[in-house]
Structure formats: structure tokens, C-alpha cells
Coordinates of C-alpha atoms in Angstrom, one line a residue:
Chain S
M1 CA 55.5 41.9 11.1
A2 CA 53.6 44.8 9.3
E3 CA 52.5 46.3 12.7
A4 CA 56.1 46.5 14.0
Y5 CA 57.4 48.2 10.9
F6 CA 57.0 51.9 10.6
P7 CA 58.2 53.1 7.2
V8 CA 58.6 56.9 6.7
G9 CA 55.7 58.0 4.5
P10 CA 55.9 60.4 1.6
G11 CA 55.8 64.1 2.4
L12 CA 53.3 65.2 -0.2
G13 CA 53.9 68.9 0.3
L14 CA 56.5 71.5 -0.6
E15 CA 59.1 69.6 1.4
E16 CA 59.6 65.9 0.9
N17 CA 60.4 63.6 3.9
F18 CA 64.1 63.1 4.0
L19 CA 64.0 59.4 4.9
S20 CA 61.0 58.4 2.9
L21 CA 61.9 55.8 0.2
D22 CA 58.9 56.8 -1.9
D23 CA 60.0 60.4 -1.9
I24 CA 63.6 59.4 -2.9
L25 CA 62.3 57.4 -5.8
M26 CA 60.0 60.3 -6.7
S27 CA 62.8 62.8 -6.8
Q28 CA 64.6 60.6 -9.4
E29 CA 62.0 61.5 -12.0
K30 CA 63.3 63.7 -14.8
L31 CA 62.3 67.2 -15.6
P32 CA 62.7 68.9 -19.0
G33 CA 64.8 72.0 -19.0
R34 CA 67.6 73.9 -20.6
A35 CA 71.0 75.3 -19.5
E36 CA 70.9 79.1 -19.2
S37 CA 74.7 79.3 -18.8
A38 CA 77.5 77.2 -20.1
L39 CA 78.3 74.3 -17.7
P40 CA 82.0 73.4 -18.1
R41 CA 83.0 69.7 -17.8
L42 CA 79.5 68.6 -17.0
A43 CA 78.2 67.4 -20.3
F44 CA 79.1 63.8 -19.6
A45 CA 77.5 63.8 -16.1
L46 CA 74.3 65.1 -17.5
G47 CA 74.2 62.4 -20.1
Q48 CA 75.1 64.4 -23.2
G49 CA 78.8 64.7 -24.2
S50 CA 80.8 61.7 -25.5
K51 CA 83.9 62.0 -23.2
P52 CA 84.5 63.3 -19.7
G53 CA 85.6 66.9 -19.9
D54 CA 83.2 68.1 -22.5
S55 CA 81.4 71.2 -21.5
L56 CA 77.8 71.9 -22.0
P57 CA 77.0 75.0 -24.1
E58 CA 74.4 77.6 -23.1
G59 CA 70.9 76.8 -24.2
S60 CA 71.3 73.1 -24.6
K61 CA 68.3 70.9 -23.7
L62 CA 68.5 68.9 -20.6
E63 CA 66.7 66.1 -18.7
I64 CA 67.4 66.7 -15.1
P65 CA 66.3 64.7 -12.1
L66 CA 64.1 66.6 -9.7
W67 CA 66.6 66.5 -6.8
L68 CA 69.3 68.1 -9.0
A69 CA 66.9 70.6 -10.4
K70 CA 65.9 71.7 -6.9
G71 CA 69.6 72.2 -6.1
L72 CA 70.5 74.1 -9.2
H73 CA 67.4 76.1 -9.5
D74 CA 67.8 79.6 -8.2
S75 CA 65.8 82.7 -9.1
K76 CA 68.9 85.0 -9.0
R77 CA 71.7 82.9 -10.5
R78 CA 70.4 81.7 -13.8
I79 CA 71.9 78.2 -14.2
I80 CA 69.0 76.3 -15.6
F81 CA 65.6 77.0 -16.9
L82 CA 63.0 74.4 -16.0
E83 CA 59.9 73.6 -18.0
L84 CA 56.7 72.0 -16.7
P85 CA 56.5 68.3 -17.8
K86 CA 53.7 67.9 -20.3
I87 CA 51.3 66.1 -18.0
Y88 CA 51.2 69.2 -15.7
K89 CA 50.6 71.6 -18.7
E90 CA 47.5 73.2 -19.8
A91 CA 46.4 70.5 -22.3
W92 CA 46.6 67.7 -19.8
R93 CA 45.0 69.8 -17.1
T94 CA 42.0 70.2 -19.3
V95 CA 41.8 66.4 -19.7
F96 CA 42.0 66.0 -15.9
S97 CA 39.2 68.5 -15.4
A98 CA 37.0 66.8 -18.0
D99 CA 37.2 63.4 -16.3
A100 CA 40.0 62.5 -14.0
N101 CA 38.9 58.9 -13.8
V102 CA 39.9 57.9 -17.3
V103 CA 43.6 58.9 -16.9
D104 CA 46.1 56.2 -16.2
L105 CA 48.0 58.0 -13.4
H106 CA 50.4 55.1 -13.0
K107 CA 51.7 55.5 -16.5
M108 CA 51.8 59.3 -16.0
G109 CA 53.3 59.2 -12.6
P110 CA 53.7 56.9 -10.8
Y111 CA 54.1 59.8 -8.3
Y112 CA 51.7 62.2 -9.9
Y113 CA 50.6 64.1 -6.7
G114 CA 54.0 64.1 -5.0
F115 CA 55.9 65.2 -8.0
G116 CA 53.3 67.9 -8.9
S117 CA 53.5 69.3 -5.4
Q118 CA 57.3 69.4 -5.6
L119 CA 57.0 71.4 -8.9
L120 CA 55.5 74.2 -7.0
N121 CA 59.0 75.0 -5.7
F122 CA 60.1 76.4 -9.0
D123 CA 58.1 79.6 -9.5
N124 CA 59.9 81.0 -12.5
P125 CA 61.4 84.5 -12.3
E126 CA 61.2 85.2 -16.1
N127 CA 57.5 84.8 -16.3
P128 CA 56.0 85.2 -12.9
E129 CA 52.5 85.8 -14.1
I130 CA 52.5 82.6 -16.2
A131 CA 54.1 80.6 -13.5
Q132 CA 51.8 81.9 -10.9
T133 CA 48.7 81.3 -12.9
I134 CA 49.9 77.9 -13.9
L135 CA 50.8 77.0 -10.4
Q136 CA 47.8 78.5 -8.8
A137 CA 45.4 77.0 -11.3
F138 CA 47.3 73.8 -11.3
N139 CA 47.3 73.5 -7.6
S140 CA 43.8 74.5 -6.7
A141 CA 42.0 73.2 -9.7
S142 CA 44.0 70.4 -11.3
L143 CA 45.9 68.4 -8.7
L144 CA 43.2 68.6 -6.0
Q145 CA 40.3 68.1 -8.4
T146 CA 42.1 65.1 -9.7
F147 CA 42.3 63.6 -6.3
I148 CA 38.8 64.5 -5.4
S149 CA 37.2 63.2 -8.5
R150 CA 39.1 59.9 -8.3
F151 CA 38.4 59.5 -4.6
R152 CA 35.0 57.9 -5.0
R153 CA 36.3 55.3 -7.4
V154 CA 39.2 54.3 -5.2
M155 CA 36.9 54.1 -2.2
D156 CA 34.2 52.0 -4.0
C157 CA 36.8 49.6 -5.5
S158 CA 38.6 49.1 -2.3
Q159 CA 35.5 48.6 -0.2
N160 CA 33.6 46.4 -2.6
A161 CA 36.1 44.1 -4.1
Y162 CA 36.2 41.3 -1.6
N163 CA 38.0 38.1 -2.7
E164 CA 38.4 39.6 -6.2
D165 CA 41.4 40.0 -8.3
T166 CA 42.2 43.7 -7.8
S167 CA 45.2 44.0 -10.1
A168 CA 43.1 45.5 -12.9
L169 CA 41.7 48.1 -10.5
V170 CA 45.0 49.0 -9.1
A171 CA 46.9 49.2 -12.4
R172 CA 45.8 52.7 -13.2
L173 CA 46.3 54.2 -9.7
D174 CA 49.1 56.5 -8.6
E175 CA 51.4 55.3 -5.8
L176 CA 49.6 57.5 -3.3
E177 CA 46.2 56.1 -4.4
R178 CA 47.5 52.6 -4.1
A179 CA 48.5 53.1 -0.5
L180 CA 45.0 54.5 0.1
F181 CA 43.5 51.5 -1.7
R182 CA 45.5 49.1 0.5
A183 CA 44.2 50.9 3.6
G184 CA 40.6 50.5 2.4
Q185 CA 41.1 46.9 1.5
K186 CA 42.6 46.1 4.9
G187 CA 39.6 47.6 6.7
L188 CA 37.2 45.5 4.6
N189 CA 39.2 42.3 4.8
D190 CA 39.7 42.6 8.6
F191 CA 36.0 43.0 9.0
Q192 CA 35.1 40.1 6.8
C193 CA 37.6 37.9 8.6
W194 CA 36.1 38.8 11.9
E195 CA 32.6 38.2 10.7
K196 CA 33.4 34.8 9.5
G197 CA 35.2 34.0 12.8
H198 CA 38.7 33.7 11.3
A199 CA 40.0 36.4 13.6
S200 CA 39.6 34.3 16.6
Q201 CA 41.8 31.5 15.3
I202 CA 45.5 31.7 15.8
T203 CA 47.5 31.1 12.7
A204 CA 51.2 30.9 12.0
S205 CA 52.7 34.3 11.0
S206 CA 53.3 34.8 7.3
L207 CA 57.0 35.2 8.1
I208 CA 57.2 31.7 9.4
Q209 CA 55.2 30.3 6.5
N210 CA 57.5 31.9 4.0
Y211 CA 60.6 30.4 5.7
G212 CA 59.7 27.0 4.2
K213 CA 60.6 25.3 7.5
R214 CA 59.9 21.6 7.5
K215 CA 57.4 20.2 9.9
F216 CA 58.6 18.1 12.7
T217 CA 56.9 15.0 11.3
E218 CA 58.6 15.4 8.0
V219 CA 62.0 15.4 9.7
E220 CA 61.2 12.3 11.5
G221 CA 60.1 10.4 8.4
Chain Q
M1 CA 42.2 49.1 15.8
E2 CA 41.0 45.7 14.6
P3 CA 37.5 44.3 14.6
A4 CA 38.5 41.9 17.4
E5 CA 39.3 44.9 19.6
A6 CA 35.9 46.4 18.9
E7 CA 34.5 43.0 19.9
F8 CA 36.5 43.1 23.1
L9 CA 34.9 46.4 24.0
A10 CA 31.4 45.0 23.0
E11 CA 31.9 42.1 25.4
K12 CA 31.5 44.5 28.3
E13 CA 27.8 45.1 27.5
L14 CA 25.3 43.5 29.8
V15 CA 22.9 40.7 28.9
T16 CA 20.4 38.8 31.0
I17 CA 21.0 35.1 31.6
V18 CA 19.1 32.4 33.4
P19 CA 21.7 30.3 35.3
N20 CA 21.2 26.7 36.3
F21 CA 23.6 26.7 39.3
S22 CA 23.9 28.7 42.4
L23 CA 26.7 31.0 43.4
D24 CA 27.2 33.8 45.9
R25 CA 27.8 37.3 44.8
I26 CA 31.2 37.6 43.1
H27 CA 33.4 40.7 43.4
L28 CA 35.2 41.6 40.2
I29 CA 37.4 44.6 39.5
G30 CA 34.8 46.1 37.2
G31 CA 31.8 45.6 39.6
D32 CA 30.0 43.0 41.5
L33 CA 28.0 40.2 39.9
G34 CA 25.3 37.9 41.1
P35 CA 24.2 36.3 43.3
F36 CA 23.3 33.5 40.9
N37 CA 20.3 31.3 41.6
P38 CA 18.9 28.6 39.3
G39 CA 16.0 29.8 37.2
L40 CA 16.3 33.4 38.2
P41 CA 17.4 36.0 35.6
V42 CA 20.6 38.0 36.3
E43 CA 22.6 40.5 34.3
V44 CA 26.2 39.7 33.4
P45 CA 28.7 41.0 30.8
V46 CA 28.6 39.3 27.5
W47 CA 32.0 37.6 27.9
L48 CA 30.8 35.8 31.0
A49 CA 27.5 34.9 29.5
I50 CA 29.2 33.3 26.5
N51 CA 31.6 31.4 28.8
L52 CA 28.8 30.1 31.0
K53 CA 26.8 29.2 27.9
Q54 CA 29.6 27.2 26.5
R55 CA 29.9 25.3 29.8
Q56 CA 26.2 24.7 29.6
K57 CA 25.6 26.5 32.8
C58 CA 23.0 29.0 31.7
R59 CA 20.3 29.9 29.2
L60 CA 20.6 33.3 27.4
I61 CA 17.8 35.8 27.1
P62 CA 18.2 37.9 23.9
P63 CA 18.3 41.7 24.3
E64 CA 14.9 43.4 23.8
W65 CA 15.9 44.9 20.4
M66 CA 16.9 41.5 19.0
D67 CA 13.5 40.9 17.6
V68 CA 12.4 40.5 14.0
E69 CA 9.7 43.2 14.0
K70 CA 11.8 45.8 15.8
L71 CA 14.7 45.1 13.5
E72 CA 12.5 45.4 10.4
E73 CA 11.3 48.8 11.7
I74 CA 14.9 49.9 12.2
R75 CA 15.9 48.8 8.8
D76 CA 13.1 50.6 7.1
Q77 CA 13.8 53.7 9.1
E78 CA 17.4 53.5 8.1
R79 CA 16.5 53.3 4.4
K80 CA 14.1 56.3 4.7
E81 CA 16.4 58.8 6.4
D82 CA 19.3 60.5 4.8
T83 CA 21.4 60.6 7.9
F84 CA 22.3 57.8 10.2
T85 CA 19.5 56.7 12.6
P86 CA 20.3 55.7 16.2
M87 CA 21.0 52.0 16.6
P88 CA 19.4 50.0 19.4
S89 CA 22.9 49.2 20.8
P90 CA 26.2 50.9 20.2
Y91 CA 27.6 47.4 19.5
Y92 CA 24.7 45.9 17.5
M93 CA 26.9 44.2 15.0
E94 CA 29.2 42.6 17.5
L95 CA 26.4 41.5 19.8
T96 CA 24.4 40.0 17.0
K97 CA 27.5 38.0 15.8
L98 CA 28.5 36.9 19.3
L99 CA 25.0 35.9 20.5
L100 CA 24.0 34.2 17.3
N101 CA 27.2 32.3 17.1
Y102 CA 27.2 31.0 20.6
A103 CA 23.6 31.0 21.7
S104 CA 21.4 30.7 18.5
D105 CA 19.3 28.0 20.2
N106 CA 18.1 30.6 22.7
I107 CA 17.2 33.2 20.1
P108 CA 14.0 32.9 18.2
K109 CA 14.3 33.3 14.4
A110 CA 18.0 33.6 14.5
D111 CA 18.4 33.4 10.7
E112 CA 16.0 36.2 10.0
I113 CA 17.7 38.4 12.6
R114 CA 21.1 37.7 11.0
T115 CA 19.7 38.8 7.6
L116 CA 18.0 41.9 9.0
V117 CA 21.1 43.1 10.8
K118 CA 23.3 42.5 7.8
D119 CA 20.8 44.5 5.6
T120 CA 20.9 47.4 8.1
W121 CA 24.7 47.2 8.1
D122 CA 24.9 47.3 4.3
T123 CA 22.5 50.2 4.1
R124 CA 24.5 52.2 6.6
L125 CA 27.9 51.5 4.9
A126 CA 26.5 52.5 1.5
K127 CA 25.3 55.7 3.1
L128 CA 28.6 56.2 4.8
R129 CA 30.4 55.9 1.4
L130 CA 27.9 58.3 -0.2
S131 CA 28.4 60.9 2.5
A132 CA 32.2 60.5 2.5
D133 CA 32.1 61.2 -1.2
S134 CA 30.1 64.4 -1.0
F135 CA 32.2 65.4 2.0
V136 CA 35.4 65.2 -0.1
R137 CA 33.7 66.8 -3.1
Q138 CA 32.7 69.9 -1.2
Q139 CA 36.1 70.0 0.5
E140 CA 34.7 70.2 4.0
A141 CA 37.0 70.1 7.0
H142 CA 34.7 68.7 9.6
A143 CA 31.6 66.5 9.9
K144 CA 29.3 65.2 12.6
L145 CA 28.5 61.5 12.6
D146 CA 26.5 61.0 15.7
N147 CA 24.9 57.6 15.3
L148 CA 27.7 55.7 13.7
T149 CA 28.9 52.7 15.8
L150 CA 32.5 51.9 16.6
M151 CA 32.6 48.9 14.2
E152 CA 31.4 51.0 11.3
I153 CA 33.8 53.8 12.0
N154 CA 36.5 51.2 12.3
T155 CA 36.1 49.5 8.9
T156 CA 36.4 52.7 6.9
G157 CA 38.2 54.9 9.4
T158 CA 41.8 54.4 8.4
F159 CA 40.9 54.9 4.7
L160 CA 38.9 58.0 5.3
T161 CA 41.4 59.8 7.6
Q162 CA 44.3 59.0 5.2
A163 CA 42.4 60.3 2.3
L164 CA 41.5 63.5 4.2
D165 CA 45.1 63.9 5.3
H166 CA 46.2 63.8 1.6
M167 CA 43.5 66.2 0.7
Y168 CA 44.6 68.6 3.4
K169 CA 48.2 68.6 2.3
L170 CA 47.2 69.1 -1.4
R171 CA 45.1 72.1 -0.3
T172 CA 47.7 73.8 1.7
N173 CA 50.5 73.2 -0.8
L174 CA 50.9 76.8 -1.7
Q175 CA 52.2 78.9 1.1
P176 CA 49.6 79.7 3.7
G177 CA 48.1 83.1 3.3
Q178 CA 48.9 83.2 -0.4
S179 CA 46.0 81.0 -1.4
S180 CA 42.8 82.2 0.2
Q181 CA 41.2 78.8 -0.3
S182 CA 43.4 76.9 2.2
Q183 CA 42.4 79.1 5.1
D184 CA 38.7 79.3 5.0
F185 CA 37.8 76.4 7.3

């Protein structure tokens, strides 16, 4: 079944893939921010007021999902001001540059890379120099360095762990790294199966096995 | 591509057999084979050799490189060099597996050969991981891997290309031209 199913993969750039389920889930993640103008009758929708019809005063703190933040963010019309989430800030970037392998990206993410790439869309007009240095530094140093320094571990784990319980290895990986891990494991497993001669045997597809169909002999008896 | 498909390609390689039947020259789409005479060596593709062997119609002569001393030399050479050394056959892994599984009675010291080839394979894969790591670390955009065989490329290929794909996207995230780093391939 897996060969005949072509899911839309995550975009991992400035633009997400419209039909990618991973990207849709990723864009649900919340961003800290604050309202730069009063938003009438929207307090309830943004999870703050007590009854429908309350308006949101200027300057109130907000937690906005990424998709909404992208829609509302505009460098000219000041509707909302967005902050960087703390894992993309200076302090955490220092941690990543020290040793990216110790960070539990699944707890931080689980879409650390995708979400971080999307954040590059909001270069802030108030403080362009800060935004630019943050984004620049964060893009070229942090995000990529993180990926690069974690690459070896993902590779070694996925290529060496044959017939082992991999749940402990995978627990700290970001979704992107998990997909990569699965690709590595598949290569290894396919090769091992072939080497042992399992590949030449025809087996029932996993779809049929999961059906729980009774065997013909069981029906007879 | 699956290992079985790499094996399919490997089965086109030629090996020498000694048949125990006689048959005129046969004309196949990929070339003519034979004639087959009892006791006289003749070159055939691996798929045919294995089929005839299973029907007990021939004896198989192992390829020249499938020899303990030669393989030991290759293994030692592989351990000494930093890059990949040329292998005796582009399908050494597939051929070893096929020939040892179906015709181990015709190959002297089959077990030792199996161990040696497996050692060589492990050395090469460890080397491949090491070079992939430094490749990613230095953010290279191209590499030359002359002496890797299809099976070796195949086991880590998907993983490596996916990882490099991600890395490329992360590098070019900021608009092209704005960051000098993404353009200097």
C-alpha cells in the first residue's frame, strides 16, 4: 500500500505546501504576540473575553496560531506585533550551537525546522536591524547548524539499529528528522531482508493481515 | 529501488558453467548463448546458471575474484585507503549472495568468502557514513563516489538524498541573493 500512496510532503521553506497535512498541523502552532490596535468583537475568538462581542484593547497579549499571524501580519498596517517564540531566541540559539544533540526537539517542536523557516516571513518593521540579525543569524547559524550537527546521530541510529526498539532513539527527534530516520531504517531493513532471503518469499500484504479475515479451514470447521 | 531490483540487474552478469547436457546455440533477445556441450565450459548469465544448477544440469565455476587470498587483499586495501577502492565486480555483494546460496558446493571455502565479503561491505558502509557526515558538515553541494556499487548506493541513497534536500531548503530559506551563503556552490 505504501508505494501507491503519495502524500504531499512538508514544504520546509518560506512557503508551506498547501495540501501537506504536516504543514497544516505545523501552522496550528501558537505564536506569542500583542495587538497593536484595538480589535472590536474579536476577544472571544482569540480566546480572551468572556462573552461574544467583547472587543480586544490595544496592547493586549495574544497567542495566535501561525496561519492567522501570517494573514494579519502586515508591515504597513499595524494590526499585531509578533514576538519570536523563546526556543528561537538568543538564549536557546546558544544552547543549540553548544550541542544540538542534547536538545529534545520533539518537545520543542515537533515541527522545529518547518516552523522556524516560516518565522522568517515576519521581518519586523519596527526593529529591522534586530529582526534581520536575528533572522540571519538564526537561519544561517542556528537552524542549519542544528540540522547538520544532528545529522550524524540520526544517520547512525537509523543505520545501525537493526531489530532493536527504536522508540527511545526517535523520542527526541523532530517530525522532519523522524521521516528521515524512517527512510534510513527502510534502506537498512530492505537490505537485511534481501540478505537473509526474505525478499524472495511472497507474503500476504499487511492490509490483508490486518483485516482479520478467517482462513478457509477455520470457516469449514 | 529495492535490493531485489539491484539483484535483478546483477543477474545479467556472466559466469562460467560446465554443463552436463548438450544443446545447440540458443538465440535470446539479449544475445546468443551456447552451444552447450557436456564437460565444456561456457559463459551464461547468472540467472540461467542458477536455474540450470537447481535443475542439476551444470556445475558452476566461481568467478576469478571469488577467492580467499584475493578477497583478503581487497579487504586490507579497503581498510588502508580513505576513499573507496575499486571492487572486483560492480555486483560483488549480489553475486556472492546468489552464488553462495545456490552453488556453495562448487565454491571452495564458501564460509570464509562469505565472511570476507561481509567484512569488506561493513568497512565500506562505515566509510560511507563517515564521508556523508563530513560532506554535510562542510555543506558541500556535490561529491564524487566513483567506486561505490549499486547495492551500496541503494541502501543509503534515499536517506542521503532526503537529508541533502532538507539541507538545501534550509540553506536557501532567506531570499536568494540576500544571503551570500546560499549562492556559493
